[in-house]
Amino acid sequence: MDRIQALELVRPHLTEHRYIHTLGVETAAAELAHRYGADAYKASIAAIFHDYAKFRPKEEMQEIVKQSDLPKDLLNYGTELLHAPVGALLLEREIGIKDEEILSAVYYHTTGNGSMTLLEKVIFLADYLEPNRQFPGVDEVRELSKVCLNKASLKAVQNTILFLMKQNQRIYPLTLDTYNGLQLEIKGKQ
Ligand code: DGI
Ligand code: FE
Ligand code: FE
């Protein structure tokens, strides 16, 4: 599958706004992949498909979690979390994507995890800082992303955790694992 085919496949699942975001994530992912040595093709395909399930009805996503091997604790946090793991599952089922690196980059694009691969970091960070995003703190992460992938990813997850806490939202354990994992990678086990 080339990127044009991928874009044609994802387009019907997204709004215009979300499609523009997706193109921004692809651009950002290409830059990060080039800078940090990730696979350019996988970065492009994972970016194009990362929000594939974003507009599935939440009842459908909850049903998929219940009837698959996805972790059931996903149901106890905001429904915003579901589109990432459900998206990975549906990409395999509906589009036939089998590449585990691409699927895991989609799976973890919202939360991250405690020991992220290079491609997972690239997609996690590209989603956060793509050029169409504008919110407090994003420029600092953009600057950091030119210097250190781990430090930029850490700042992004820190900002997300602080934002969620201010909104009195629950924080999914994987999001905290991401914070701890990146701290460990940056500072070592001291
Ligand atoms: O899909 P996007 O909007 O492009 O971005 P995303 O996949 O990073 O999703 C962002 C949403 O996910 C935002 O509403 C905050 C939410 N989120 C991220 N981490 C957590 C979370 N929500 C909860 N409850 N807990 C988390 O740990
Ligand atoms: Fe998303
Ligand atoms: Fe996104």
Tab-separated table of N, CA and C in Angstrom, residues 36-101:
chain	number	residue	atom	x	y	z
A	36	TYR	N	15.324	11.340	13.582
A	36	TYR	CA	15.712	10.356	14.591
A	36	TYR	C	15.905	8.937	14.035
A	37	GLY	N	15.783	8.810	12.706
A	37	GLY	CA	16.124	7.527	12.076
A	37	GLY	C	15.045	6.460	12.127
A	38	ALA	N	13.780	6.874	12.194
A	38	ALA	CA	12.702	5.877	12.127
A	38	ALA	C	12.388	5.564	10.659
A	39	ASP	N	11.708	4.469	10.441
A	39	ASP	CA	11.327	4.039	9.093
A	39	ASP	C	10.312	5.022	8.503
A	40	ALA	N	10.695	5.658	7.385
A	40	ALA	CA	9.872	6.730	6.809
A	40	ALA	C	8.522	6.211	6.307
A	41	TYR	N	8.530	5.039	5.690
A	41	TYR	CA	7.277	4.472	5.158
A	41	TYR	C	6.313	4.136	6.302
A	42	LYS	N	6.826	3.473	7.325
A	42	LYS	CA	5.954	3.087	8.450
A	42	LYS	C	5.428	4.316	9.183
A	43	ALA	N	6.274	5.327	9.301
A	43	ALA	CA	5.842	6.575	9.954
A	43	ALA	C	4.695	7.205	9.165
A	44	SER	N	4.817	7.197	7.853
A	44	SER	CA	3.784	7.793	7.006
A	44	SER	C	2.463	7.021	7.119
A	45	ILE	N	2.513	5.707	7.006
A	45	ILE	CA	1.274	4.903	7.047
A	45	ILE	C	0.636	4.969	8.439
A	46	ALA	N	1.455	4.883	9.493
A	46	ALA	CA	0.904	4.963	10.859
A	46	ALA	C	0.269	6.331	11.092
A	47	ALA	N	0.907	7.386	10.614
A	47	ALA	CA	0.351	8.735	10.777
A	47	ALA	C	-0.984	8.863	10.049
A	48	ILE	N	-1.028	8.389	8.816
A	48	ILE	CA	-2.260	8.504	8.015
A	48	ILE	C	-3.423	7.784	8.701
A	49	PHE	N	-3.138	6.625	9.309
A	49	PHE	CA	-4.217	5.832	9.894
A	49	PHE	C	-4.411	6.061	11.397
A	50	HIS	N	-3.620	6.965	12.023
A	50	HIS	CA	-3.615	6.962	13.497
A	50	HIS	C	-4.990	7.266	14.104
A	51	ASP	N	-5.805	8.109	13.457
A	51	ASP	CA	-7.143	8.432	13.999
A	51	ASP	C	-8.265	7.739	13.227
A	52	TYR	N	-7.951	6.590	12.639
A	52	TYR	CA	-8.910	5.841	11.818
A	52	TYR	C	-10.261	5.635	12.520
A	53	ALA	N	-10.223	5.343	13.834
A	53	ALA	CA	-11.473	5.021	14.551
A	53	ALA	C	-12.060	6.214	15.304
A	54	LYS	N	-11.503	7.395	15.073
A	54	LYS	CA	-11.874	8.573	15.872
A	54	LYS	C	-13.390	8.826	15.886
A	55	PHE	N	-14.070	8.525	14.792
A	55	PHE	CA	-15.499	8.864	14.701
A	55	PHE	C	-16.422	7.654	14.780
A	56	ARG	N	-15.901	6.534	15.241
A	56	ARG	CA	-16.791	5.396	15.498
A	56	ARG	C	-17.666	5.755	16.700
A	57	PRO	N	-18.930	5.378	16.667
A	57	PRO	CA	-19.782	5.649	17.829
A	57	PRO	C	-19.178	5.013	19.085
A	58	LYS	N	-19.302	5.724	20.217
A	58	LYS	CA	-18.625	5.208	21.411
A	58	LYS	C	-19.187	3.854	21.859
A	59	GLU	N	-20.476	3.627	21.600
A	59	GLU	CA	-21.071	2.325	21.957
A	59	GLU	C	-20.404	1.201	21.145
A	60	GLU	N	-20.125	1.483	19.878
A	60	GLU	CA	-19.471	0.485	19.030
A	60	GLU	C	-18.059	0.191	19.546
A	61	MET	N	-17.345	1.254	19.940
A	61	MET	CA	-15.980	1.043	20.450
A	61	MET	C	-16.010	0.280	21.776
A	62	GLN	N	-16.964	0.613	22.630
A	62	GLN	CA	-17.070	-0.093	23.913
A	62	GLN	C	-17.383	-1.575	23.684
A	63	GLU	N	-18.238	-1.844	22.721
A	63	GLU	CA	-18.601	-3.228	22.389
A	63	GLU	C	-17.373	-3.987	21.881
A	64	ILE	N	-16.568	-3.327	21.045
A	64	ILE	CA	-15.353	-3.960	20.515
A	64	ILE	C	-14.378	-4.278	21.658
A	65	VAL	N	-14.259	-3.364	22.615
A	65	VAL	CA	-13.381	-3.628	23.767
A	65	VAL	C	-13.884	-4.856	24.525
A	66	LYS	N	-15.195	-4.914	24.734
A	66	LYS	CA	-15.770	-6.027	25.509
A	66	LYS	C	-15.583	-7.365	24.793
A	67	GLN	N	-15.668	-7.355	23.456
A	67	GLN	CA	-15.677	-8.616	22.724
A	67	GLN	C	-14.319	-8.991	22.122
A	68	SER	N	-13.281	-8.272	22.496
A	68	SER	CA	-11.953	-8.582	21.954
A	68	SER	C	-10.982	-8.797	23.117
A	69	ASP	N	-9.712	-8.923	22.775
A	69	ASP	CA	-8.700	-9.079	23.827
A	69	ASP	C	-8.206	-7.741	24.367
A	70	LEU	N	-8.793	-6.640	23.944
A	70	LEU	CA	-8.329	-5.334	24.438
A	70	LEU	C	-8.564	-5.242	25.942
A	71	PRO	N	-7.682	-4.525	26.673
A	71	PRO	CA	-7.827	-4.435	28.127
A	71	PRO	C	-9.165	-3.800	28.532
A	72	LYS	N	-9.832	-4.480	29.461
A	72	LYS	CA	-11.180	-4.033	29.850
A	72	LYS	C	-11.133	-2.721	30.653
A	73	ASP	N	-9.984	-2.425	31.266
A	73	ASP	CA	-9.921	-1.182	32.060
A	73	ASP	C	-10.041	0.068	31.182
A	74	LEU	N	-9.897	-0.099	29.860
A	74	LEU	CA	-10.106	1.040	28.954
A	74	LEU	C	-11.507	1.629	29.126
A	75	LEU	N	-12.430	0.798	29.592
A	75	LEU	CA	-13.826	1.234	29.717
A	75	LEU	C	-14.041	2.151	30.917
A	76	ASN	N	-13.042	2.236	31.789
A	76	ASN	CA	-13.214	3.028	33.017
A	76	ASN	C	-12.602	4.419	32.930
A	77	TYR	N	-12.170	4.805	31.744
A	77	TYR	CA	-11.559	6.126	31.569
A	77	TYR	C	-12.334	6.840	30.465
A	78	GLY	N	-11.951	8.038	30.141
A	78	GLY	CA	-12.705	8.781	29.117
A	78	GLY	C	-12.812	7.998	27.806
A	79	THR	N	-13.930	8.161	27.107
A	79	THR	CA	-14.111	7.429	25.846
A	79	THR	C	-13.122	7.891	24.770
A	80	GLU	N	-12.500	9.046	24.981
A	80	GLU	CA	-11.472	9.545	24.046
A	80	GLU	C	-10.326	8.549	23.878
A	81	LEU	N	-10.077	7.751	24.921
A	81	LEU	CA	-8.959	6.806	24.871
A	81	LEU	C	-9.185	5.667	23.894
A	82	LEU	N	-10.460	5.350	23.638
A	82	LEU	CA	-10.778	4.107	22.939
A	82	LEU	C	-10.350	4.086	21.470
A	83	HIS	N	-10.373	5.261	20.823
A	83	HIS	CA	-10.147	5.248	19.374
A	83	HIS	C	-8.744	4.765	18.970
A	84	ALA	N	-7.787	4.833	19.901
A	84	ALA	CA	-6.427	4.409	19.547
A	84	ALA	C	-6.308	2.871	19.506
A	85	PRO	N	-6.591	2.172	20.629
A	85	PRO	CA	-6.516	0.704	20.546
A	85	PRO	C	-7.572	0.095	19.617
A	86	VAL	N	-8.781	0.640	19.629
A	86	VAL	CA	-9.820	0.128	18.719
A	86	VAL	C	-9.410	0.378	17.270
A	87	GLY	N	-8.796	1.518	17.017
A	87	GLY	CA	-8.308	1.833	15.671
A	87	GLY	C	-7.301	0.796	15.193
A	88	ALA	N	-6.356	0.442	16.060
A	88	ALA	CA	-5.350	-0.562	15.681
A	88	ALA	C	-6.028	-1.890	15.334
A	89	LEU	N	-6.996	-2.269	16.159
A	89	LEU	CA	-7.708	-3.531	15.919
A	89	LEU	C	-8.478	-3.492	14.586
A	90	LEU	N	-9.153	-2.379	14.324
A	90	LEU	CA	-9.953	-2.272	13.096
A	90	LEU	C	-9.090	-2.153	11.850
A	91	LEU	N	-7.928	-1.560	11.996
A	91	LEU	CA	-7.026	-1.466	10.844
A	91	LEU	C	-6.598	-2.859	10.389
A	92	GLU	N	-6.404	-3.732	11.371
A	92	GLU	CA	-6.054	-5.110	11.024
A	92	GLU	C	-7.262	-5.812	10.403
A	93	ARG	N	-8.425	-5.660	11.055
A	93	ARG	CA	-9.640	-6.345	10.598
A	93	ARG	C	-10.166	-5.825	9.271
A	94	GLU	N	-10.223	-4.532	9.127
A	94	GLU	CA	-10.935	-3.940	7.981
A	94	GLU	C	-10.019	-3.578	6.823
A	95	ILE	N	-8.783	-3.174	7.150
A	95	ILE	CA	-7.876	-2.722	6.083
A	95	ILE	C	-6.835	-3.798	5.776
A	96	GLY	N	-6.669	-4.714	6.739
A	96	GLY	CA	-5.720	-5.802	6.518
A	96	GLY	C	-4.277	-5.445	6.831
A	97	ILE	N	-4.100	-4.396	7.633
A	97	ILE	CA	-2.724	-4.046	8.022
A	97	ILE	C	-2.227	-5.072	9.035
A	98	LYS	N	-1.039	-5.602	8.768
A	98	LYS	CA	-0.518	-6.661	9.639
A	98	LYS	C	0.765	-6.240	10.337
A	99	ASP	N	1.380	-5.182	9.841
A	99	ASP	CA	2.667	-4.752	10.389
A	99	ASP	C	2.504	-4.340	11.858
A	100	GLU	N	3.158	-5.112	12.741
A	100	GLU	CA	2.977	-4.891	14.190
A	100	GLU	C	3.511	-3.535	14.632
A	101	GLU	N	4.547	-3.051	13.964
A	101	GLU	CA	5.102	-1.748	14.361
A	101	GLU	C	4.124	-0.623	14.043
